[in-house]
Short mmCIF file of N, CA, C and O in Angstrom, two decimals:
data_model
loop_
_atom_site.label_atom_id
_atom_site.label_comp_id
_atom_site.label_asym_id
_atom_site.label_seq_id
_atom_site.Cartn_x
_atom_site.Cartn_y
_atom_site.Cartn_z
N MET A 1 21.54 -12.97 -5.84
CA MET A 1 20.16 -12.59 -5.66
C MET A 1 19.63 -11.98 -6.95
O MET A 1 20.36 -11.31 -7.66
N LYS A 2 18.36 -12.22 -7.19
CA LYS A 2 17.73 -11.71 -8.40
C LYS A 2 16.59 -10.76 -8.02
O LYS A 2 15.78 -11.06 -7.15
N VAL A 3 16.53 -9.61 -8.68
CA VAL A 3 15.47 -8.64 -8.45
C VAL A 3 14.55 -8.61 -9.67
O VAL A 3 15.02 -8.55 -10.81
N THR A 4 13.24 -8.66 -9.41
CA THR A 4 12.24 -8.54 -10.46
C THR A 4 11.36 -7.35 -10.13
O THR A 4 10.87 -7.24 -9.00
N LEU A 5 11.14 -6.47 -11.09
CA LEU A 5 10.24 -5.34 -10.93
C LEU A 5 9.03 -5.60 -11.82
O LEU A 5 9.18 -5.88 -13.00
N ASN A 6 7.82 -5.51 -11.22
CA ASN A 6 6.67 -5.82 -12.05
C ASN A 6 5.36 -5.21 -11.56
O ASN A 6 5.28 -4.66 -10.46
N ASN A 7 4.37 -5.32 -12.41
CA ASN A 7 2.98 -5.00 -12.12
C ASN A 7 2.21 -6.28 -12.42
O ASN A 7 2.01 -6.61 -13.58
N PRO A 8 1.80 -7.04 -11.40
CA PRO A 8 1.11 -8.30 -11.65
C PRO A 8 -0.13 -8.09 -12.51
O PRO A 8 -0.87 -7.13 -12.33
N GLU A 9 -0.34 -8.99 -13.46
CA GLU A 9 -1.50 -8.88 -14.36
C GLU A 9 -2.82 -8.97 -13.62
O GLU A 9 -3.83 -8.45 -14.08
N SER A 10 -2.84 -9.61 -12.46
CA SER A 10 -4.08 -9.78 -11.71
C SER A 10 -4.54 -8.53 -10.98
O SER A 10 -5.64 -8.49 -10.43
N VAL A 11 -3.70 -7.48 -10.96
CA VAL A 11 -4.05 -6.22 -10.30
C VAL A 11 -3.82 -5.10 -11.31
O VAL A 11 -2.74 -4.98 -11.87
N ALA A 12 -4.85 -4.29 -11.52
CA ALA A 12 -4.72 -3.19 -12.48
C ALA A 12 -3.56 -2.27 -12.09
O ALA A 12 -3.35 -1.98 -10.92
N ALA A 13 -2.82 -1.83 -13.08
CA ALA A 13 -1.74 -0.86 -12.88
C ALA A 13 -2.20 0.46 -13.49
O ALA A 13 -1.93 0.75 -14.65
N PRO A 14 -2.96 1.24 -12.73
CA PRO A 14 -3.60 2.42 -13.30
C PRO A 14 -2.65 3.47 -13.86
O PRO A 14 -3.06 4.30 -14.64
N PHE A 15 -1.40 3.43 -13.46
CA PHE A 15 -0.44 4.41 -13.96
C PHE A 15 0.47 3.81 -15.01
O PHE A 15 1.56 4.32 -15.28
N GLY A 16 0.03 2.69 -15.57
CA GLY A 16 0.79 2.06 -16.64
C GLY A 16 2.17 1.65 -16.21
O GLY A 16 2.37 1.09 -15.14
N ASP A 17 3.13 1.98 -17.05
CA ASP A 17 4.51 1.56 -16.77
C ASP A 17 5.35 2.68 -16.17
O ASP A 17 6.56 2.66 -16.25
N ARG A 18 4.70 3.66 -15.53
CA ARG A 18 5.45 4.77 -14.94
C ARG A 18 6.29 4.33 -13.75
O ARG A 18 7.26 4.98 -13.39
N PHE A 19 5.89 3.24 -13.09
CA PHE A 19 6.69 2.67 -12.01
C PHE A 19 6.25 1.23 -11.78
O PHE A 19 5.18 0.83 -12.20
N ALA A 20 7.09 0.46 -11.10
CA ALA A 20 6.74 -0.92 -10.75
C ALA A 20 6.00 -0.90 -9.42
O ALA A 20 6.42 -0.22 -8.48
N HIS A 21 4.91 -1.62 -9.34
CA HIS A 21 4.17 -1.71 -8.09
C HIS A 21 4.85 -2.64 -7.09
O HIS A 21 4.68 -2.49 -5.89
N VAL A 22 5.64 -3.59 -7.59
CA VAL A 22 6.30 -4.55 -6.71
C VAL A 22 7.74 -4.75 -7.15
O VAL A 22 8.02 -4.95 -8.33
N ALA A 23 8.64 -4.70 -6.18
CA ALA A 23 10.02 -5.12 -6.39
C ALA A 23 10.17 -6.41 -5.60
O ALA A 23 9.89 -6.46 -4.39
N ARG A 24 10.56 -7.48 -6.27
CA ARG A 24 10.70 -8.80 -5.65
C ARG A 24 12.16 -9.19 -5.66
O ARG A 24 12.78 -9.30 -6.72
N LEU A 25 12.70 -9.45 -4.49
CA LEU A 25 14.08 -9.86 -4.33
C LEU A 25 14.10 -11.33 -3.93
O LEU A 25 13.65 -11.68 -2.83
N GLU A 26 14.56 -12.18 -4.84
CA GLU A 26 14.64 -13.61 -4.56
C GLU A 26 15.75 -13.85 -3.55
O GLU A 26 16.87 -13.39 -3.73
N LEU A 27 15.43 -14.58 -2.48
CA LEU A 27 16.39 -14.80 -1.40
C LEU A 27 17.02 -16.18 -1.43
O LEU A 27 17.87 -16.49 -0.62
N GLY A 28 16.58 -17.03 -2.32
CA GLY A 28 17.08 -18.40 -2.34
C GLY A 28 16.19 -19.28 -1.48
O GLY A 28 15.52 -18.81 -0.58
N GLY A 29 16.18 -20.55 -1.79
CA GLY A 29 15.35 -21.47 -1.03
C GLY A 29 13.87 -21.25 -1.26
O GLY A 29 13.04 -21.67 -0.46
N GLY A 30 13.51 -20.51 -2.30
CA GLY A 30 12.11 -20.26 -2.61
C GLY A 30 11.53 -19.04 -1.94
O GLY A 30 10.38 -18.68 -2.19
N GLY A 31 12.27 -18.39 -1.08
CA GLY A 31 11.77 -17.21 -0.38
C GLY A 31 12.07 -15.92 -1.14
O GLY A 31 12.95 -15.88 -1.99
N ALA A 32 11.29 -14.90 -0.83
CA ALA A 32 11.50 -13.60 -1.48
C ALA A 32 11.11 -12.48 -0.53
O ALA A 32 10.29 -12.66 0.38
N LEU A 33 11.69 -11.33 -0.77
CA LEU A 33 11.32 -10.10 -0.07
C LEU A 33 10.55 -9.26 -1.08
O LEU A 33 11.03 -9.03 -2.20
N LEU A 34 9.35 -8.81 -0.70
CA LEU A 34 8.52 -7.99 -1.57
C LEU A 34 8.49 -6.56 -1.04
O LEU A 34 8.22 -6.34 0.15
N VAL A 35 8.76 -5.61 -1.90
CA VAL A 35 8.69 -4.20 -1.55
C VAL A 35 7.63 -3.59 -2.45
O VAL A 35 7.82 -3.52 -3.68
N LEU A 36 6.51 -3.21 -1.86
CA LEU A 36 5.41 -2.62 -2.63
C LEU A 36 5.54 -1.11 -2.62
O LEU A 36 5.76 -0.49 -1.57
N SER A 37 5.40 -0.51 -3.79
CA SER A 37 5.45 0.94 -3.88
C SER A 37 4.25 1.53 -3.16
O SER A 37 3.29 0.83 -2.84
N GLY A 38 4.30 2.81 -2.89
CA GLY A 38 3.20 3.49 -2.22
C GLY A 38 1.92 3.36 -3.02
O GLY A 38 1.89 3.67 -4.21
N GLN A 39 0.87 2.90 -2.37
CA GLN A 39 -0.42 2.71 -3.03
C GLN A 39 -1.40 3.78 -2.56
O GLN A 39 -1.46 4.09 -1.37
N VAL A 40 -2.13 4.33 -3.50
CA VAL A 40 -3.19 5.29 -3.19
C VAL A 40 -4.51 4.70 -3.66
O VAL A 40 -4.54 3.78 -4.47
N ALA A 41 -5.60 5.24 -3.17
CA ALA A 41 -6.93 4.71 -3.47
C ALA A 41 -7.41 5.21 -4.82
O ALA A 41 -8.02 6.27 -4.94
N VAL A 42 -7.10 4.43 -5.85
CA VAL A 42 -7.53 4.78 -7.20
C VAL A 42 -8.30 3.63 -7.82
O VAL A 42 -8.15 2.48 -7.41
N ASP A 43 -9.10 3.96 -8.83
CA ASP A 43 -9.77 2.90 -9.58
C ASP A 43 -8.82 2.42 -10.67
O ASP A 43 -7.67 2.87 -10.75
N ASP A 44 -9.29 1.49 -11.50
CA ASP A 44 -8.42 0.90 -12.51
C ASP A 44 -7.92 1.89 -13.55
O ASP A 44 -6.94 1.63 -14.23
N SER A 45 -8.58 3.06 -13.65
CA SER A 45 -8.14 4.07 -14.62
C SER A 45 -7.22 5.11 -13.99
O SER A 45 -6.70 5.99 -14.68
N GLY A 46 -7.04 5.05 -12.66
CA GLY A 46 -6.17 6.00 -11.98
C GLY A 46 -6.88 7.16 -11.32
O GLY A 46 -6.23 8.04 -10.76
N ALA A 47 -8.22 7.17 -11.34
CA ALA A 47 -8.98 8.24 -10.69
C ALA A 47 -9.06 7.97 -9.19
O ALA A 47 -9.28 6.84 -8.75
N VAL A 48 -8.88 9.03 -8.38
CA VAL A 48 -8.95 8.89 -6.93
C VAL A 48 -10.37 8.48 -6.53
O VAL A 48 -11.35 9.07 -6.98
N MET A 49 -10.45 7.47 -5.69
CA MET A 49 -11.73 7.00 -5.19
C MET A 49 -12.03 7.69 -3.86
O MET A 49 -11.13 7.86 -3.04
N ALA A 50 -13.27 8.09 -3.65
CA ALA A 50 -13.72 8.71 -2.40
C ALA A 50 -12.81 9.85 -1.96
O ALA A 50 -12.24 9.81 -0.87
N PRO A 51 -12.64 10.88 -2.80
CA PRO A 51 -11.75 11.98 -2.44
C PRO A 51 -12.02 12.51 -1.03
O PRO A 51 -13.17 12.77 -0.67
N GLY A 52 -10.95 12.61 -0.23
CA GLY A 52 -11.04 13.15 1.11
C GLY A 52 -11.53 12.19 2.17
O GLY A 52 -11.50 12.51 3.35
N ASN A 53 -11.97 10.99 1.81
CA ASN A 53 -12.55 10.05 2.76
C ASN A 53 -11.48 9.04 3.21
O ASN A 53 -11.16 8.09 2.47
N MET A 54 -10.97 9.22 4.41
CA MET A 54 -9.88 8.37 4.92
C MET A 54 -10.29 6.91 5.01
O MET A 54 -9.53 6.02 4.59
N THR A 55 -11.46 6.61 5.54
CA THR A 55 -11.89 5.22 5.71
C THR A 55 -12.02 4.51 4.37
O THR A 55 -11.46 3.42 4.18
N ALA A 56 -12.72 5.12 3.44
CA ALA A 56 -12.92 4.49 2.13
C ALA A 56 -11.59 4.32 1.39
O ALA A 56 -11.36 3.30 0.74
N GLN A 57 -10.72 5.31 1.51
CA GLN A 57 -9.42 5.20 0.84
C GLN A 57 -8.57 4.11 1.48
O GLN A 57 -7.91 3.34 0.78
N ALA A 58 -8.60 3.99 2.79
CA ALA A 58 -7.83 2.93 3.46
C ALA A 58 -8.33 1.56 3.02
O ALA A 58 -7.53 0.66 2.73
N GLU A 59 -9.63 1.39 2.95
CA GLU A 59 -10.19 0.10 2.51
C GLU A 59 -9.74 -0.23 1.10
O GLU A 59 -9.35 -1.36 0.81
N ARG A 60 -9.79 0.74 0.19
CA ARG A 60 -9.38 0.50 -1.19
C ARG A 60 -7.88 0.19 -1.28
O ARG A 60 -7.46 -0.71 -2.00
N ILE A 61 -7.08 0.93 -0.54
CA ILE A 61 -5.63 0.72 -0.58
C ILE A 61 -5.29 -0.69 -0.11
O ILE A 61 -4.50 -1.40 -0.74
N PHE A 62 -5.89 -1.14 0.98
CA PHE A 62 -5.59 -2.49 1.46
C PHE A 62 -6.15 -3.56 0.53
O PHE A 62 -5.59 -4.65 0.45
N GLU A 63 -7.20 -3.24 -0.20
CA GLU A 63 -7.69 -4.17 -1.23
C GLU A 63 -6.63 -4.33 -2.33
O GLU A 63 -6.33 -5.45 -2.75
N ILE A 64 -6.07 -3.21 -2.77
CA ILE A 64 -5.02 -3.25 -3.79
C ILE A 64 -3.80 -4.00 -3.26
O ILE A 64 -3.24 -4.88 -3.93
N ILE A 65 -3.36 -3.66 -2.06
CA ILE A 65 -2.19 -4.31 -1.47
C ILE A 65 -2.42 -5.81 -1.33
O ILE A 65 -1.53 -6.61 -1.63
N GLY A 66 -3.60 -6.20 -0.90
CA GLY A 66 -3.92 -7.63 -0.78
C GLY A 66 -3.77 -8.34 -2.11
O GLY A 66 -3.24 -9.46 -2.17
N GLY A 67 -4.21 -7.71 -3.20
CA GLY A 67 -4.07 -8.30 -4.52
C GLY A 67 -2.63 -8.41 -4.96
O GLY A 67 -2.22 -9.41 -5.56
N LEU A 68 -1.84 -7.38 -4.67
CA LEU A 68 -0.42 -7.41 -5.03
C LEU A 68 0.31 -8.50 -4.26
O LEU A 68 1.14 -9.23 -4.82
N LEU A 69 0.01 -8.62 -2.97
CA LEU A 69 0.65 -9.67 -2.17
C LEU A 69 0.25 -11.05 -2.69
O LEU A 69 1.10 -11.93 -2.86
N ALA A 70 -1.05 -11.24 -2.93
CA ALA A 70 -1.54 -12.54 -3.39
C ALA A 70 -0.89 -12.95 -4.71
O ALA A 70 -0.60 -14.13 -4.94
N ALA A 71 -0.65 -11.98 -5.58
CA ALA A 71 -0.03 -12.27 -6.88
C ALA A 71 1.38 -12.84 -6.71
O ALA A 71 1.92 -13.45 -7.63
N HIS A 72 1.96 -12.64 -5.54
CA HIS A 72 3.31 -13.14 -5.25
C HIS A 72 3.30 -14.23 -4.18
O HIS A 72 4.32 -14.50 -3.56
N GLY A 73 2.12 -14.81 -3.95
CA GLY A 73 2.03 -15.91 -2.99
C GLY A 73 2.12 -15.50 -1.54
O GLY A 73 2.50 -16.30 -0.69
N ALA A 74 1.79 -14.26 -1.24
CA ALA A 74 1.88 -13.75 0.14
C ALA A 74 0.52 -13.21 0.57
O ALA A 74 -0.40 -13.09 -0.23
N GLY A 75 0.44 -12.86 1.84
CA GLY A 75 -0.78 -12.27 2.38
C GLY A 75 -0.42 -11.28 3.47
O GLY A 75 0.77 -11.04 3.75
N PHE A 76 -1.43 -10.75 4.12
CA PHE A 76 -1.18 -9.74 5.16
C PHE A 76 -0.39 -10.30 6.34
O PHE A 76 0.33 -9.57 7.01
N GLY A 77 -0.48 -11.59 6.59
CA GLY A 77 0.30 -12.21 7.65
C GLY A 77 1.79 -12.24 7.36
O GLY A 77 2.60 -12.51 8.25
N ASP A 78 2.17 -11.96 6.11
CA ASP A 78 3.57 -11.96 5.70
C ASP A 78 4.19 -10.56 5.70
O ASP A 78 5.35 -10.39 5.36
N VAL A 79 3.39 -9.56 6.08
CA VAL A 79 3.87 -8.17 6.05
C VAL A 79 4.83 -7.93 7.21
O VAL A 79 4.54 -8.24 8.37
N LEU A 80 5.98 -7.36 6.88
CA LEU A 80 7.02 -7.06 7.86
C LEU A 80 6.94 -5.61 8.34
O LEU A 80 7.19 -5.32 9.51
N HIS A 81 6.62 -4.70 7.40
CA HIS A 81 6.63 -3.27 7.72
C HIS A 81 5.59 -2.53 6.87
O HIS A 81 5.43 -2.85 5.69
N VAL A 82 4.92 -1.58 7.50
CA VAL A 82 3.96 -0.71 6.81
C VAL A 82 4.42 0.74 7.01
O VAL A 82 4.69 1.15 8.14
N ARG A 83 4.52 1.48 5.92
CA ARG A 83 4.84 2.91 6.00
C ARG A 83 3.63 3.68 5.48
O ARG A 83 3.17 3.44 4.36
N THR A 84 3.10 4.55 6.32
CA THR A 84 1.86 5.27 6.02
C THR A 84 2.13 6.77 5.93
O THR A 84 2.77 7.35 6.81
N PHE A 85 1.58 7.37 4.88
CA PHE A 85 1.63 8.81 4.70
C PHE A 85 0.19 9.30 4.69
O PHE A 85 -0.62 8.83 3.89
N LEU A 86 -0.15 10.21 5.60
CA LEU A 86 -1.50 10.77 5.58
C LEU A 86 -1.44 12.28 5.65
O LEU A 86 -0.48 12.85 6.16
N THR A 87 -2.47 12.91 5.10
CA THR A 87 -2.46 14.37 4.99
C THR A 87 -3.08 15.08 6.19
O THR A 87 -2.96 16.30 6.30
N ASP A 88 -3.73 14.33 7.08
CA ASP A 88 -4.37 14.95 8.24
C ASP A 88 -4.30 13.98 9.41
O ASP A 88 -5.04 13.01 9.47
N PHE A 89 -3.40 14.25 10.33
CA PHE A 89 -3.18 13.34 11.44
C PHE A 89 -4.42 13.18 12.31
O PHE A 89 -4.56 12.18 13.01
N SER A 90 -5.34 14.12 12.26
CA SER A 90 -6.57 13.98 13.05
C SER A 90 -7.44 12.84 12.53
O SER A 90 -8.34 12.38 13.22
N GLN A 91 -7.18 12.35 11.31
CA GLN A 91 -7.92 11.22 10.75
C GLN A 91 -7.23 9.88 10.97
O GLN A 91 -7.66 8.85 10.44
N LEU A 92 -6.17 9.88 11.77
CA LEU A 92 -5.43 8.65 12.04
C LEU A 92 -6.34 7.56 12.61
O LEU A 92 -6.21 6.39 12.26
N GLY A 93 -7.28 7.92 13.46
CA GLY A 93 -8.19 6.94 14.05
C GLY A 93 -9.02 6.22 13.00
O GLY A 93 -9.25 5.01 13.12
N ASP A 94 -9.46 6.93 11.97
CA ASP A 94 -10.23 6.30 10.90
C ASP A 94 -9.38 5.28 10.15
O ASP A 94 -9.85 4.19 9.82
N TYR A 95 -8.14 5.63 9.89
CA TYR A 95 -7.21 4.71 9.24
C TYR A 95 -6.94 3.51 10.14
O TYR A 95 -6.93 2.36 9.70
N ALA A 96 -6.75 3.77 11.44
CA ALA A 96 -6.42 2.70 12.39
C ALA A 96 -7.51 1.64 12.47
O ALA A 96 -7.22 0.45 12.61
N VAL A 97 -8.77 2.04 12.36
CA VAL A 97 -9.88 1.08 12.40
C VAL A 97 -9.76 0.09 11.24
O VAL A 97 -9.89 -1.13 11.42
N VAL A 98 -9.49 0.60 10.06
CA VAL A 98 -9.34 -0.26 8.88
C VAL A 98 -8.10 -1.12 9.02
O VAL A 98 -8.13 -2.32 8.76
N ARG A 99 -7.01 -0.53 9.44
CA ARG A 99 -5.76 -1.27 9.58
C ARG A 99 -5.88 -2.42 10.57
O ARG A 99 -5.36 -3.50 10.35
N ARG A 100 -6.62 -2.20 11.68
CA ARG A 100 -6.81 -3.28 12.66
C ARG A 100 -7.58 -4.45 12.08
O ARG A 100 -7.39 -5.60 12.49
N LYS A 101 -8.47 -4.19 11.13
CA LYS A 101 -9.19 -5.28 10.46
C LYS A 101 -8.24 -6.09 9.58
O LYS A 101 -8.38 -7.31 9.47
N VAL A 102 -7.30 -5.42 8.96
CA VAL A 102 -6.34 -6.08 8.08
C VAL A 102 -5.29 -6.84 8.89
O VAL A 102 -4.87 -7.93 8.50
N PHE A 103 -4.88 -6.28 10.00
CA PHE A 103 -3.88 -6.88 10.88
C PHE A 103 -4.49 -7.08 12.27
O PHE A 103 -4.19 -6.33 13.20
N PRO A 104 -5.38 -8.08 12.43
CA PRO A 104 -6.10 -8.24 13.69
C PRO A 104 -5.24 -8.73 14.86
O PRO A 104 -5.56 -8.49 16.01
N GLY A 105 -4.17 -9.40 14.58
CA GLY A 105 -3.29 -9.91 15.64
C GLY A 105 -2.20 -8.91 15.94
O GLY A 105 -2.41 -7.70 15.96
N LYS A 106 -1.02 -9.45 16.13
CA LYS A 106 0.14 -8.59 16.39
C LYS A 106 0.48 -7.84 15.11
O LYS A 106 0.75 -8.45 14.07
N PRO A 107 0.48 -6.52 15.14
CA PRO A 107 0.73 -5.75 13.92
C PRO A 107 2.19 -5.76 13.52
O PRO A 107 3.08 -5.97 14.34
N PRO A 108 2.45 -5.53 12.22
CA PRO A 108 3.84 -5.45 11.75
C PRO A 108 4.49 -4.15 12.23
O PRO A 108 3.82 -3.25 12.75
N ALA A 109 5.79 -4.05 12.02
CA ALA A 109 6.49 -2.79 12.29
C ALA A 109 5.88 -1.71 11.41
O ALA A 109 5.35 -2.01 10.33
N SER A 110 5.93 -0.47 11.87
CA SER A 110 5.31 0.57 11.05
C SER A 110 5.93 1.94 11.29
O SER A 110 6.58 2.18 12.31
N THR A 111 5.70 2.79 10.31
CA THR A 111 6.09 4.19 10.36
C THR A 111 4.91 4.98 9.82
O THR A 111 4.35 4.62 8.79
N THR A 112 4.53 6.04 10.52
CA THR A 112 3.43 6.89 10.06
C THR A 112 3.92 8.33 9.99
O THR A 112 4.52 8.83 10.94
N VAL A 113 3.66 8.97 8.85
CA VAL A 113 4.15 10.32 8.61
C VAL A 113 3.00 11.19 8.11
O VAL A 113 2.22 10.77 7.26
N GLU A 114 2.90 12.39 8.66
CA GLU A 114 1.93 13.36 8.14
C GLU A 114 2.64 14.21 7.08
O GLU A 114 3.76 14.68 7.29
N VAL A 115 1.98 14.37 5.93
CA VAL A 115 2.52 15.16 4.83
C VAL A 115 1.53 16.25 4.46
O VAL A 115 0.33 16.14 4.75
N ASN A 116 2.01 17.30 3.82
CA ASN A 116 1.13 18.40 3.43
C ASN A 116 0.11 17.97 2.38
O ASN A 116 -1.05 18.38 2.43
N ARG A 117 0.56 17.19 1.41
CA ARG A 117 -0.34 16.69 0.38
C ARG A 117 0.30 15.52 -0.32
O ARG A 117 1.50 15.28 -0.21
N LEU A 118 -0.54 14.80 -1.07
CA LEU A 118 -0.06 13.69 -1.88
C LEU A 118 -0.14 14.11 -3.34
O LEU A 118 -0.71 15.15 -3.67
N PHE A 119 0.42 13.29 -4.23
CA PHE A 119 0.55 13.71 -5.62
C PHE A 119 -0.75 13.76 -6.40
O PHE A 119 -0.81 14.37 -7.46
N LEU A 120 -1.83 13.13 -5.89
CA LEU A 120 -3.12 13.18 -6.57
C LEU A 120 -4.11 13.99 -5.74
O LEU A 120 -4.31 13.69 -4.55
N PRO A 121 -4.74 15.01 -6.32
CA PRO A 121 -5.74 15.78 -5.58
C PRO A 121 -6.86 14.87 -5.06
O PRO A 121 -7.34 14.00 -5.78
N GLY A 122 -7.22 15.04 -3.80
CA GLY A 122 -8.26 14.23 -3.18
C GLY A 122 -7.74 13.02 -2.44
O GLY A 122 -8.43 12.45 -1.60
N ALA A 123 -6.49 12.61 -2.71
CA ALA A 123 -5.89 11.48 -2.00
C ALA A 123 -5.44 11.98 -0.62
O ALA A 123 -4.77 13.00 -0.51
N VAL A 124 -5.84 11.25 0.40
CA VAL A 124 -5.47 11.62 1.76
C VAL A 124 -4.56 10.60 2.45
O VAL A 124 -4.14 10.79 3.57
N LEU A 125 -4.27 9.50 1.73
CA LEU A 125 -3.53 8.40 2.32
C LEU A 125 -2.71 7.68 1.26
O LEU A 125 -3.18 7.46 0.15
N GLU A 126 -1.48 7.30 1.62
CA GLU A 126 -0.64 6.45 0.78
C GLU A 126 0.04 5.45 1.70
O GLU A 126 0.49 5.81 2.79
N VAL A 127 0.09 4.18 1.25
CA VAL A 127 0.64 3.12 2.10
C VAL A 127 1.66 2.30 1.31
O VAL A 127 1.37 1.85 0.20
N GLU A 128 2.85 2.11 1.91
CA GLU A 128 3.90 1.24 1.35
C GLU A 128 4.01 0.02 2.26
O GLU A 128 3.84 0.12 3.48
N VAL A 129 4.34 -1.12 1.68
CA VAL A 129 4.45 -2.36 2.46
C VAL A 129 5.71 -3.12 2.04
O VAL A 129 6.05 -3.18 0.85
N THR A 130 6.35 -3.74 3.02
CA THR A 130 7.42 -4.68 2.79
C THR A 130 6.95 -6.01 3.39
O THR A 130 6.45 -6.05 4.51
N ALA A 131 7.09 -7.08 2.60
CA ALA A 131 6.59 -8.39 3.06
C ALA A 131 7.55 -9.50 2.64
O ALA A 131 8.40 -9.32 1.77
N ALA A 132 7.39 -10.65 3.26
CA ALA A 132 8.13 -11.85 2.89
C ALA A 132 7.20 -12.77 2.12
O ALA A 132 6.00 -12.77 2.33
N SER A 133 7.76 -13.52 1.21
CA SER A 133 6.95 -14.45 0.43
C SER A 133 7.65 -15.79 0.39
O SER A 133 8.84 -15.90 0.43
#
């Protein structure tokens, strides 16, 4: 098996080379397992978008994730697992509305965790995804 760590050129990597946004594990037969690092709602320069706004941040995060998946020939229908970190569980409903738009059918496996804070001030949500390609 071959592992590739990268930041696809088609999606801005606002934190430069501090980490890989995607780990791709080639499975043979043309298939791959994609592990996306935790994504937060930032613009191309790394500034938090819509500080404190769960809905806007969820929309931006899934936009970024969609681009990362597409760069590897995958889409939201290929997602196996979603891991969500949010800073205020009372805003889970706002996140859920956006998530249902992204996964309108049977949702993937998931884990949701409430945390005290995220590494960027104003960020209220971080999402990790594992997908098949």
